[in-house]
XYZ file of C-alpha atoms in Angstrom:
118
model
C 19.690 8.222 33.807
C 19.750 5.050 35.315
C 17.066 4.239 32.511
C 19.655 4.746 29.854
C 22.362 2.594 31.653
C 19.880 -0.345 32.018
C 19.128 0.015 28.148
C 22.586 -0.065 27.104
C 23.333 -3.037 29.827
C 20.409 -4.934 28.107
C 21.739 -4.279 24.312
C 23.199 -6.786 22.573
C 25.685 -6.813 20.102
C 24.676 -10.406 18.900
C 21.049 -8.958 18.086
C 22.455 -6.366 16.514
C 24.840 -8.123 14.051
C 21.480 -10.825 13.566
C 18.981 -8.163 12.830
C 21.451 -5.720 10.965
C 22.217 -8.086 8.122
C 18.008 -8.853 6.889
C 17.582 -5.289 7.102
C 16.709 -3.324 3.977
C 18.835 -0.601 2.219
C 17.490 2.593 3.565
C 16.564 3.822 -0.072
C 14.194 0.190 0.037
C 12.446 1.612 3.145
C 11.769 4.781 2.079
C 10.303 3.458 -0.917
C 8.137 1.131 1.075
C 7.382 4.378 3.374
C 5.901 5.854 0.262
C 4.008 3.068 -0.708
C 1.644 2.827 2.596
C 1.307 6.328 2.117
C -0.551 5.805 -0.933
C -2.210 3.280 0.524
C -3.109 5.296 3.761
C -5.602 6.778 1.557
C -9.794 5.827 2.263
C -10.782 6.954 -1.368
C -7.646 5.057 -2.737
C -8.361 1.851 -0.664
C -12.314 2.111 -2.091
C -10.987 2.504 -5.579
C -8.408 -0.818 -5.058
C -11.462 -2.912 -3.342
C -13.546 -1.931 -6.288
C -11.277 -2.719 -8.845
C -10.372 -6.058 -6.933
C -13.882 -7.252 -8.166
C -13.690 -5.611 -11.544
C -11.987 -3.577 -13.590
C -13.709 -0.811 -14.168
C -13.679 2.660 -16.272
C -13.909 6.145 -14.606
C -17.473 6.656 -15.193
C -18.505 3.164 -13.334
C -15.619 4.236 -10.453
C -17.447 7.542 -9.932
C -20.716 6.360 -9.628
C -20.112 3.620 -7.238
C -17.878 5.893 -5.348
C -20.484 8.775 -5.261
C -17.302 10.934 -6.537
C -16.746 12.964 -9.500
C -14.769 11.832 -12.662
C -12.222 14.130 -12.043
C -11.471 13.191 -8.199
C -11.839 9.315 -9.271
C -9.119 10.218 -12.536
C -6.828 12.307 -9.611
C -6.698 9.314 -7.178
C -6.074 6.426 -10.419
C -3.167 8.906 -11.476
C -1.519 8.472 -7.894
C -2.713 4.596 -7.761
C -0.884 4.412 -11.126
C 2.422 6.381 -10.469
C 2.621 3.674 -7.544
C 2.177 0.974 -9.747
C -1.042 -0.284 -8.250
C -3.563 -0.302 -11.089
C -3.014 -0.113 -14.636
C -4.914 1.146 -17.538
C -6.222 -0.378 -20.514
C -7.745 1.227 -23.610
C -10.639 -0.466 -24.988
C -12.427 1.235 -27.674
C -12.940 4.987 -26.526
C -12.923 3.880 -22.891
C -9.895 3.423 -20.410
C -10.535 0.175 -18.079
C -8.500 0.124 -14.816
C -7.399 -3.202 -13.013
C -5.410 -4.142 -10.288
C -1.185 -3.772 -11.410
C -0.887 -7.437 -10.688
C -1.933 -10.380 -7.637
C 0.402 -8.892 -5.333
C -1.829 -5.565 -4.750
C -4.759 -8.148 -3.976
C -2.781 -10.064 -1.417
C -1.660 -6.672 0.193
C -5.339 -5.693 0.284
C -6.460 -9.457 1.473
C -3.453 -9.397 4.199
C -4.359 -5.917 5.695
C -8.387 -6.893 6.219
C -7.286 -10.291 7.498
C -5.041 -8.466 9.875
C -7.955 -5.903 10.830
C -10.781 -8.433 11.273
C -8.392 -10.597 13.245
C -7.725 -7.846 15.406
C -11.561 -6.655 16.266
């Protein structure tokens, strides 16, 4: 009971009033959470890192990551839905690339953070 009283005593409406206007809308925060769920899969991270280096087709990605074409296609569909990769048809093949520079920035910042904390 005393911890609650101490907490309440230390709360500040001034801080709340300062922070609240800068909080994104709840819907946006849910979308952000979903984004990180997609990014939270190690297979999808491997695909994104490969595509950061070069656009590639499903066959190349499957060979590079030692996966089946079906498994790669499934994960690429998830990444396409999340707007992290984009397909481009070239002849009979579909090549995938990162959707835009933001995806590369996110990957690089995350790696920088991991390397900094180790």
